[in-house]
Coordinates of N, CA and C in Angstrom, one line a residue:
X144 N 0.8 -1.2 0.0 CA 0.0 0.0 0.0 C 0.9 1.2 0.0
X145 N 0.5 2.2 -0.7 CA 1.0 3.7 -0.8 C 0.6 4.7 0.1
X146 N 1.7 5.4 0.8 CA 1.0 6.3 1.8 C 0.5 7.7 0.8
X147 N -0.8 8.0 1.4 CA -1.2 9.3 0.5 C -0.9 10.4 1.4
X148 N -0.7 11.7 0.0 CA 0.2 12.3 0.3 C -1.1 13.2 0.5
X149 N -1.9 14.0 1.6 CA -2.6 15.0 1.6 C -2.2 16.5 1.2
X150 N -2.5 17.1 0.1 CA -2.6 18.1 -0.3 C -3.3 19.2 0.4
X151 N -2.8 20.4 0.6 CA -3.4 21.8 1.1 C -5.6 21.7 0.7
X152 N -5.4 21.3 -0.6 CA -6.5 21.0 -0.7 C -7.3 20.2 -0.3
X153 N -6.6 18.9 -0.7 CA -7.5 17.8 0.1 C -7.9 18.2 1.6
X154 N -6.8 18.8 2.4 CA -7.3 19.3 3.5 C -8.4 19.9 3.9
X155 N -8.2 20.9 3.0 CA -9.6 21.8 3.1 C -11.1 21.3 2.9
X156 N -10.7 20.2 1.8 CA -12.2 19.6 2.1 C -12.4 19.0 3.0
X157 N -11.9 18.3 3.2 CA -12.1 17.8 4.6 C -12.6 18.3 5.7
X158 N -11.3 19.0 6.1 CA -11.8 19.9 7.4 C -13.9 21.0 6.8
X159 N -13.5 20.8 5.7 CA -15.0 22.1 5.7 C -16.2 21.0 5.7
X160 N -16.2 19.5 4.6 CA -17.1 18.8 4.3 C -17.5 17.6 5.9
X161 N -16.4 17.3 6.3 CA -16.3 16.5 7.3 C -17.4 16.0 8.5
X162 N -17.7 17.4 9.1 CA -18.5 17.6 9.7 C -19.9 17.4 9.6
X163 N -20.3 17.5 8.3 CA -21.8 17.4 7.9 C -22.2 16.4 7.3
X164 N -21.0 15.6 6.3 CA -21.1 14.8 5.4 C -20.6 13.6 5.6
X165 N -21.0 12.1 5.1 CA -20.6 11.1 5.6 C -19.0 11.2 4.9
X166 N -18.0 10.0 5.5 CA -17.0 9.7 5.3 C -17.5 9.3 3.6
X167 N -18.1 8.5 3.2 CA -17.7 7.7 1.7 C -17.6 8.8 0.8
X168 N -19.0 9.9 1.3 CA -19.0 11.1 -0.3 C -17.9 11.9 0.0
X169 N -16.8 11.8 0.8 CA -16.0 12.9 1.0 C -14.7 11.7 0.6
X170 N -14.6 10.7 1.1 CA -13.7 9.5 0.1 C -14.1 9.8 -1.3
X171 N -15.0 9.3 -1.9 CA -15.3 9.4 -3.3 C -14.7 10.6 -3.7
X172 N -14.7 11.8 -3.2 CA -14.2 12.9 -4.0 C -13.1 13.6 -3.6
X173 N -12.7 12.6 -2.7 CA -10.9 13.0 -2.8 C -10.2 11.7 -3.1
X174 N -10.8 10.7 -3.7 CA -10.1 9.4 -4.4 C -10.0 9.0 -3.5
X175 N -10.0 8.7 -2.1 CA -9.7 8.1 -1.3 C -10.3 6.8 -0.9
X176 N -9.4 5.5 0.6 CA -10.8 5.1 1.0 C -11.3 5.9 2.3
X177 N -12.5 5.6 2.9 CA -13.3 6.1 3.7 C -12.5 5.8 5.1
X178 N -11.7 4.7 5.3 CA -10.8 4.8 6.5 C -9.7 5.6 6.4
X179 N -9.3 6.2 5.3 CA -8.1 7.1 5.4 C -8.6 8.5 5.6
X180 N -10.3 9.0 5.3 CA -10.9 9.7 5.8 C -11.0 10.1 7.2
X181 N -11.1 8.7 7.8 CA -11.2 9.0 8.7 C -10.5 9.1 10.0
X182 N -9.3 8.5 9.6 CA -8.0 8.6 10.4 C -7.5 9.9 10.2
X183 N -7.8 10.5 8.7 CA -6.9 11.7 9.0 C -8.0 12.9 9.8
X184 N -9.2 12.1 9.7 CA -9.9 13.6 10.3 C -10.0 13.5 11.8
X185 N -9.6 12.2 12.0 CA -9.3 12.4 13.9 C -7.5 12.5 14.0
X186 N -6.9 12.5 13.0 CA -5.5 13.0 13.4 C -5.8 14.4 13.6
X187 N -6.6 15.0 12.7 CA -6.7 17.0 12.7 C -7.6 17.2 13.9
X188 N -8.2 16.4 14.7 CA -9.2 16.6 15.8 C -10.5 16.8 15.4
X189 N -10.7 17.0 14.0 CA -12.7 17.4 13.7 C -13.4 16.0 14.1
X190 N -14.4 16.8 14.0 CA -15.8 16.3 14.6 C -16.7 16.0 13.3
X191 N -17.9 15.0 13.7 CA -19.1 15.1 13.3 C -20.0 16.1 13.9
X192 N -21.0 16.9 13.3 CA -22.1 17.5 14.1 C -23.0 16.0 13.6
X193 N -22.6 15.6 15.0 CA -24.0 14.4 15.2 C -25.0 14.3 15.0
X194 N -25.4 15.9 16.2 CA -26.9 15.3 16.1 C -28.2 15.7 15.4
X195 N -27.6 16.9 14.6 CA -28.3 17.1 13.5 C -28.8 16.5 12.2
X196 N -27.1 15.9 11.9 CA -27.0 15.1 11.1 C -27.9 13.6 11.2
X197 N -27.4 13.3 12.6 CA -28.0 12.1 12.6 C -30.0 11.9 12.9
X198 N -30.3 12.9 13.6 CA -31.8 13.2 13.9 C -32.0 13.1 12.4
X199 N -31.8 14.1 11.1 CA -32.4 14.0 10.1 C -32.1 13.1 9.0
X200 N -31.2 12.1 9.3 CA -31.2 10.8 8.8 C -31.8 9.7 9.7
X201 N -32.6 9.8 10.8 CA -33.6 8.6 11.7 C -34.6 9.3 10.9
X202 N -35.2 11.0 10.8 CA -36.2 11.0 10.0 C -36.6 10.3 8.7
X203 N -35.7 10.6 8.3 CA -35.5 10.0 6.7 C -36.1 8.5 7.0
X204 N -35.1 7.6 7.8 CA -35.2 6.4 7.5 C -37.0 6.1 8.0
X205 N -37.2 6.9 9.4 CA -38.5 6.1 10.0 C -40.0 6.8 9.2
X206 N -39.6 8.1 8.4 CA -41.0 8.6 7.5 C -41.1 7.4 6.1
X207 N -39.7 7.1 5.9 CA -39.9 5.9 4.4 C -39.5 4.3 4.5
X208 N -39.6 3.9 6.1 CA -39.1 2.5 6.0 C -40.2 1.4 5.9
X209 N -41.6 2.5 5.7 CA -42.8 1.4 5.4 C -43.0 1.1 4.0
X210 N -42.1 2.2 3.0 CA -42.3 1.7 2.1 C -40.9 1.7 1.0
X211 N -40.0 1.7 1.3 CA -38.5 1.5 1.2 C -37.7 0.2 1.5
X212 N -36.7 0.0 0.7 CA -36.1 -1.1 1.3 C -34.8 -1.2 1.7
X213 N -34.2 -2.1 2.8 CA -33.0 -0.9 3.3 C -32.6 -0.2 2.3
X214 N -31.7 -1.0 1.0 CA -30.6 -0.7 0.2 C -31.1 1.5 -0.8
X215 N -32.9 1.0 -0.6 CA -33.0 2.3 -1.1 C -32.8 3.3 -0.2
X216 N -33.3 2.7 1.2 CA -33.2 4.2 2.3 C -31.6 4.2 2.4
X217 N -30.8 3.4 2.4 CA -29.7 3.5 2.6 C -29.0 4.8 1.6
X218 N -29.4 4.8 0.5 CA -29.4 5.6 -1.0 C -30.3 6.7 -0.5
X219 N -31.0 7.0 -0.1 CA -31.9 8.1 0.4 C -31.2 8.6 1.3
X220 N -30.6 8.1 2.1 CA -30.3 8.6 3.6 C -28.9 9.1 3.5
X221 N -28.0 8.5 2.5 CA -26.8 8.7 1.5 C -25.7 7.9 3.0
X222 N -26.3 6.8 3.2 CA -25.6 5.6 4.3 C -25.6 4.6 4.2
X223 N -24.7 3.6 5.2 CA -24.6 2.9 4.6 C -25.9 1.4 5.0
X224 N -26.1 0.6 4.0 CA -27.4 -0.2 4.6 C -27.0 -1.0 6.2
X225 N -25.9 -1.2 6.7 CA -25.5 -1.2 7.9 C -26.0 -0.2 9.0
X226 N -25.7 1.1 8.4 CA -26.2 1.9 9.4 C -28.0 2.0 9.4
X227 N -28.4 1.9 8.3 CA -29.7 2.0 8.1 C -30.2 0.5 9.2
X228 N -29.6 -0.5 9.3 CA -30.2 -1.7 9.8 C -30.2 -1.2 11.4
X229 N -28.6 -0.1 11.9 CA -28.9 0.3 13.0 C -29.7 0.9 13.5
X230 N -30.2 1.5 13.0 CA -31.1 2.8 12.9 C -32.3 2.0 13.2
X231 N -32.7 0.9 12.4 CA -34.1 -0.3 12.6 C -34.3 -0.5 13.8
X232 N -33.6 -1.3 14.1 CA -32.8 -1.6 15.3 C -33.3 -1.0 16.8
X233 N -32.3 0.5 16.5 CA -32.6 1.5 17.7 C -34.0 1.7 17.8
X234 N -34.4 2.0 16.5 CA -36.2 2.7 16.7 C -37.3 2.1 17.2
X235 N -36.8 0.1 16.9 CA -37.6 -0.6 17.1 C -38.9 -0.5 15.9
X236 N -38.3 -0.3 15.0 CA -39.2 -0.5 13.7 C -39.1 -2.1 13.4
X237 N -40.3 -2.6 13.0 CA -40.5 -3.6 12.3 C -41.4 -3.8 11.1
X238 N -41.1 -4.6 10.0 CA -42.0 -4.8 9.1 C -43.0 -6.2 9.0
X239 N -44.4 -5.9 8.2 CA -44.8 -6.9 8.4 C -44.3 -7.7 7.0
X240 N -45.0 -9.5 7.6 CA -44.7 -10.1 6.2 C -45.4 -9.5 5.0
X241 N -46.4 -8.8 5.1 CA -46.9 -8.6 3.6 C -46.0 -7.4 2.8
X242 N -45.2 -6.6 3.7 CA -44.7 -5.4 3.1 C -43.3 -6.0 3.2
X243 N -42.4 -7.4 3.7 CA -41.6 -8.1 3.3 C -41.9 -8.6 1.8
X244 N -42.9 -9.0 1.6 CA -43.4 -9.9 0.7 C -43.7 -8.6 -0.5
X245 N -43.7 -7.4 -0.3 CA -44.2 -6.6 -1.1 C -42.5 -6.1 -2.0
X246 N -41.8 -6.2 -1.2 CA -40.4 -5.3 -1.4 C -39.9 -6.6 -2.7
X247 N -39.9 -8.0 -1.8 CA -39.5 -9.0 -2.7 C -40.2 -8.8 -4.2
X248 N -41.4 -8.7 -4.2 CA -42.2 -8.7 -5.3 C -41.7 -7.7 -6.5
X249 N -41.5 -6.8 -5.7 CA -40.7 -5.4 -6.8 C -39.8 -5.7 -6.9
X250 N -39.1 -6.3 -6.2 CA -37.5 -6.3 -6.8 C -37.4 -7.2 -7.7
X251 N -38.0 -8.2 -7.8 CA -38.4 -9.4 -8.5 C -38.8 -9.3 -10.2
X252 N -39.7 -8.4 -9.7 CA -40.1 -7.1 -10.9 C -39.5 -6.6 -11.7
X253 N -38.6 -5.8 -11.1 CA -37.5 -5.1 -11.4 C -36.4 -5.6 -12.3
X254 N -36.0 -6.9 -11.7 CA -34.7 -7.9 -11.9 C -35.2 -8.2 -13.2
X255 N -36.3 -8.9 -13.0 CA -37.1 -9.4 -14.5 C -37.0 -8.6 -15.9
X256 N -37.8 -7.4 -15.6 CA -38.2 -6.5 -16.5 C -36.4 -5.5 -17.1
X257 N -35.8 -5.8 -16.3 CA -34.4 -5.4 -16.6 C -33.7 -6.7 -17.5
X258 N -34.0 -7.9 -17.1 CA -33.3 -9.0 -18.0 C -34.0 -9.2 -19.2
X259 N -35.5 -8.8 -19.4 CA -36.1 -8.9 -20.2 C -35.7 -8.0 -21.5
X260 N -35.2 -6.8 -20.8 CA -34.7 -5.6 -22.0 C -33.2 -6.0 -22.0
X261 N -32.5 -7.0 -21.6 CA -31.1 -7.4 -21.9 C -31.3 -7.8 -23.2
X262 N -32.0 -9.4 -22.9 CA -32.7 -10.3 -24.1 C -33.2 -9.6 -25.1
X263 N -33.9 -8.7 -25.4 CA -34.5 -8.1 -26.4 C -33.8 -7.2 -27.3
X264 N -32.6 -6.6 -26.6 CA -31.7 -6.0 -26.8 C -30.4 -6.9 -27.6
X265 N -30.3 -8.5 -27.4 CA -29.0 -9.1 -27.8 C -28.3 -9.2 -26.5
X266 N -28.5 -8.7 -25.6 CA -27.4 -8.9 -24.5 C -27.2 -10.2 -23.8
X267 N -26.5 -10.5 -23.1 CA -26.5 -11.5 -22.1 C -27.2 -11.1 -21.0
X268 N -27.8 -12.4 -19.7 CA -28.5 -12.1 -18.8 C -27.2 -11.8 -17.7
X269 N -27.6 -11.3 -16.7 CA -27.0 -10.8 -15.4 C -27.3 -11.9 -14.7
X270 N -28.6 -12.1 -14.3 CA -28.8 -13.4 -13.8 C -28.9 -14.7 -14.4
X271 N -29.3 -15.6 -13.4 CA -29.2 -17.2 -14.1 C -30.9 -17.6 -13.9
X272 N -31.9 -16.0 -13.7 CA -33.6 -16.3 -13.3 C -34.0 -16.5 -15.1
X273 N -34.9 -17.3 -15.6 CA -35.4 -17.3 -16.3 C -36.4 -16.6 -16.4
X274 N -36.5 -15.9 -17.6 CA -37.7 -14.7 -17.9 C -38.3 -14.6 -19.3
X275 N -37.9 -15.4 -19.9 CA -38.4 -15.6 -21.5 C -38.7 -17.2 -22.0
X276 N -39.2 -17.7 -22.2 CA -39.6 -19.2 -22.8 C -38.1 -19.2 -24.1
X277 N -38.2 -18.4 -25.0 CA -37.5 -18.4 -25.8 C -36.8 -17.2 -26.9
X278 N -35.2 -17.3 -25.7 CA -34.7 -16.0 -26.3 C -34.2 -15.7 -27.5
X279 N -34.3 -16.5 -28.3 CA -33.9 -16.3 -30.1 C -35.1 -15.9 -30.5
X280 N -35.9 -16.0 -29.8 CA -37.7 -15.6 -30.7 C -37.8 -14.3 -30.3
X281 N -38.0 -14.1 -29.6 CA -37.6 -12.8 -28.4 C -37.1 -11.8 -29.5
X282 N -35.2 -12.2 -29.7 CA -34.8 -11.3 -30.2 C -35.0 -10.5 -31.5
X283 N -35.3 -12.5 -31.9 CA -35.9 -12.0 -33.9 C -36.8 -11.2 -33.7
X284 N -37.9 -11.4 -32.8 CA -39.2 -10.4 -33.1 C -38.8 -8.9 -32.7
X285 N -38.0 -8.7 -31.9 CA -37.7 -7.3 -31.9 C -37.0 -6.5 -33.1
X286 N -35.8 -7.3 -33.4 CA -35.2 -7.2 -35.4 C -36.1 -7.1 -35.9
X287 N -36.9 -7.8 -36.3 CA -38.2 -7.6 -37.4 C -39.2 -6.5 -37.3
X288 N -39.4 -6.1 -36.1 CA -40.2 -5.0 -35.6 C -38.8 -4.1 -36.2
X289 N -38.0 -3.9 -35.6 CA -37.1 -2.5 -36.0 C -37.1 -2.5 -37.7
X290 N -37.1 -3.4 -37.8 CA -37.3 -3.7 -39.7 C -38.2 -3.4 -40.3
X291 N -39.3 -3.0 -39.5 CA -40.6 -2.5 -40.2 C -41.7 -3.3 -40.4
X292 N -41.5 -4.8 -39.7 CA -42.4 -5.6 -39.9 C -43.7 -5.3 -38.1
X293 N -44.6 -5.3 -38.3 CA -45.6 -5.4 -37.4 C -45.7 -6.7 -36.6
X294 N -45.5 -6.5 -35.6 CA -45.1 -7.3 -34.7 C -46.5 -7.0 -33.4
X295 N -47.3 -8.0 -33.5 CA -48.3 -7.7 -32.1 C -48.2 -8.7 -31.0
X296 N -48.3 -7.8 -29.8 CA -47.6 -8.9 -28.6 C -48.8 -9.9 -28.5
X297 N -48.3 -11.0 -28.0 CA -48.8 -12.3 -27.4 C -49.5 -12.8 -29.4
X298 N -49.0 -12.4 -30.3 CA -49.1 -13.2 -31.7 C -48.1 -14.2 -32.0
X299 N -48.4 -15.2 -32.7 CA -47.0 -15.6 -33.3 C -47.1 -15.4 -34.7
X300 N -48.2 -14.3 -34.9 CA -48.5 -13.2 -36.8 C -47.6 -12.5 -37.1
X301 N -46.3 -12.6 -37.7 CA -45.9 -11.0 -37.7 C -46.3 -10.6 -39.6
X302 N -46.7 -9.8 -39.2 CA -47.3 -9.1 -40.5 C -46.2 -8.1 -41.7
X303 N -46.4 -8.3 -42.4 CA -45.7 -6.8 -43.8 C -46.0 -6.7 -44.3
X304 N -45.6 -5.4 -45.3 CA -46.1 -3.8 -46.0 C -45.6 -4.1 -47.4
X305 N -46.3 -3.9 -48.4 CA -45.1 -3.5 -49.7 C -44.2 -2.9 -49.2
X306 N -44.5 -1.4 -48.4 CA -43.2 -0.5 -48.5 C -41.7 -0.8 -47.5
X307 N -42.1 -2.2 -46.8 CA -41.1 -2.9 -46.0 C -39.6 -3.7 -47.0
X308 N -38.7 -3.7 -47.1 CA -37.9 -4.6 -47.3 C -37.5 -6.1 -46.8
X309 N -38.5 -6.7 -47.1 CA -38.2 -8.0 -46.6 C -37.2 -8.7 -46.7
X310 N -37.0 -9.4 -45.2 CA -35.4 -10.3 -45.1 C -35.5 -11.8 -45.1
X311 N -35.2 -12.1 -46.4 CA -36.0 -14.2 -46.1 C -35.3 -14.9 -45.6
X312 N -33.8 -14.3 -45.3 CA -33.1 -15.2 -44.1 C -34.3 -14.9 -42.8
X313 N -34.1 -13.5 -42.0 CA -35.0 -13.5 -40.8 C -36.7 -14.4 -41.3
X314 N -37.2 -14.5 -42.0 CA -38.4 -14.6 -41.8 C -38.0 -16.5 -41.9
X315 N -37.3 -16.7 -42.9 CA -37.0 -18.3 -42.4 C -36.7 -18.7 -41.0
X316 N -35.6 -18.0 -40.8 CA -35.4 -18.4 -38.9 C -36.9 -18.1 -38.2
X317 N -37.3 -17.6 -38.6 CA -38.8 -17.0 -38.1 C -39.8 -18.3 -38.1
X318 N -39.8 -18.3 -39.0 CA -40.9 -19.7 -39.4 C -40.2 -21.2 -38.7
X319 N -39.1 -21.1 -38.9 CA -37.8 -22.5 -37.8 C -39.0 -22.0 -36.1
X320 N -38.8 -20.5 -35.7 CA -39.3 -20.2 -34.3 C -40.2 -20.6 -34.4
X321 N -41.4 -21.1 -35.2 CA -42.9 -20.9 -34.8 C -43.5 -19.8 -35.6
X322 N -43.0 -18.7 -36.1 CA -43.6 -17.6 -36.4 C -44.4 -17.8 -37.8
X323 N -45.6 -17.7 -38.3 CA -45.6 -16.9 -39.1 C -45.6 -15.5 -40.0
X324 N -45.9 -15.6 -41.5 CA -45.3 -14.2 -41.9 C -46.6 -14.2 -42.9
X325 N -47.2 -12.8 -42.9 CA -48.2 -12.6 -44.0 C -48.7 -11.1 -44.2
X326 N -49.6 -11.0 -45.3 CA -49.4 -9.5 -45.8 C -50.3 -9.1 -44.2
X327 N -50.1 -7.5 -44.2 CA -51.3 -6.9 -43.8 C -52.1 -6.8 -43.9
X328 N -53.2 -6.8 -43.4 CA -54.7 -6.9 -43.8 C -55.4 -6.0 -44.8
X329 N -55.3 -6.5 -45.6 CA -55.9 -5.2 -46.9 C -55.2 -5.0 -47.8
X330 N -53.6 -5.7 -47.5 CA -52.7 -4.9 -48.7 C -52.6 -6.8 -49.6
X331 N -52.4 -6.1 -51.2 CA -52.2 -7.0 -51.7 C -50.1 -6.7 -52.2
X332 N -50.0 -8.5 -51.6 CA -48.3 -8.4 -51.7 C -47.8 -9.7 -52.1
X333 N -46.6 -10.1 -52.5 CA -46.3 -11.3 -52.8 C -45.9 -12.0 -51.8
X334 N -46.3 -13.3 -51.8 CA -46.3 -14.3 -50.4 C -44.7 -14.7 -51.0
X335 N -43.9 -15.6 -50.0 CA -42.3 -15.5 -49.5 C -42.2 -17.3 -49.5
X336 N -43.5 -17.9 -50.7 CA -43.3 -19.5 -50.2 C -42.2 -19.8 -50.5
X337 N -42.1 -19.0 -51.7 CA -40.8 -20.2 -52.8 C -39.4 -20.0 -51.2
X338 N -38.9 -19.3 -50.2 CA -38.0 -18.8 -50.0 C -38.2 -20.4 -48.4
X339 N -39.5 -20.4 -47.6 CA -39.9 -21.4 -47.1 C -40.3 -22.5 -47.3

């Protein structure tokens, strides 16, 4: 490890931010970690103003911990979810299972609806949760939509335009998925057997 060399500057934030602000956001913006924060600000003698600080971070946590979850009040409260558990803790806050059961549900949500726009996108998943029956179908149908083909959810119709350029490689892998392919309703256009 390298000893850091504190700068006239670095000082000054310190000694000015120290007091009001947690160790990490005052690490973060002097590149530091949050233990060399804080060694050097009890080498200089400063203080936290406690209990301002801290009364309006118990506000924070006890006005939104009915509907928050630590990791976000921790992010609201700009602390860490440790300290947020303390905080539980001291106040004697408890949750019930349904609003346990509520937090899981969104996050659940969340996770999903985020891997879902990985897939759709070509990405790889983050997780190992399953969220699509089948992601080559998935992705074709989003290609083909950007292609100009009409694409309606929960169909396995995808529809086209004369004024579309059709691709009979995609529409073959298409028809391999399950999909079929046919004009729009109303328009007369040439059907793609000879290519299937």
């Amino acid at each position: 490890m390298s000893k850091i060399t504190w700068t006239e500057e670095m000082l000054g934030i310190l000694t000015e931010r120290f007091p009001n602000e947690t160790n990490v956001s005052i690490a973060d913006e002097l590149g530091v970690c949050r233990r060399c924060v804080a060694s050097k600000a009890r080498e200089l003698g400063l203080e936290k103003q406690t209990s301002r600080l801290r009364d309006e971070t118990i506000r924070l946590v006890v006005e939104n911990y009915s509907r928050l979850s630590y990791a976000e009040l921790a992010k609201l409260a700009n602390i860490s979810r440790r300290t947020v558990q303390r905080i539980v803790a001291e106040q004697g806050l408890e949750r019930r299972p349904e609003e346990i059961s509520r937090f899981i549900s969104r996050r659940r949500t969340e996770l999903i609806r985020r891997e879902r726009r990985r897939i759709t996108f070509g990405l790889p998943q983050v997780s190992n949760m399953k969220v699509v029956s089948n992601p080559h179908r998935i992705r074709l149908r989003h290609r083909l939509k950007k292609a100009g083909y009409t694409v309606i959810q929960g169909s396995n119709t995808i529809y086209y335009t004369e004024e579309i350029k059709r691709s009979p490689v995609r529409e073959h892998n298409g028809v391999r998925l399950g999909l079929r392919f046919m004009p729009y309703p109303g328009q007369e256009t040439q059907s793609l057997t000879a290519v299937i």
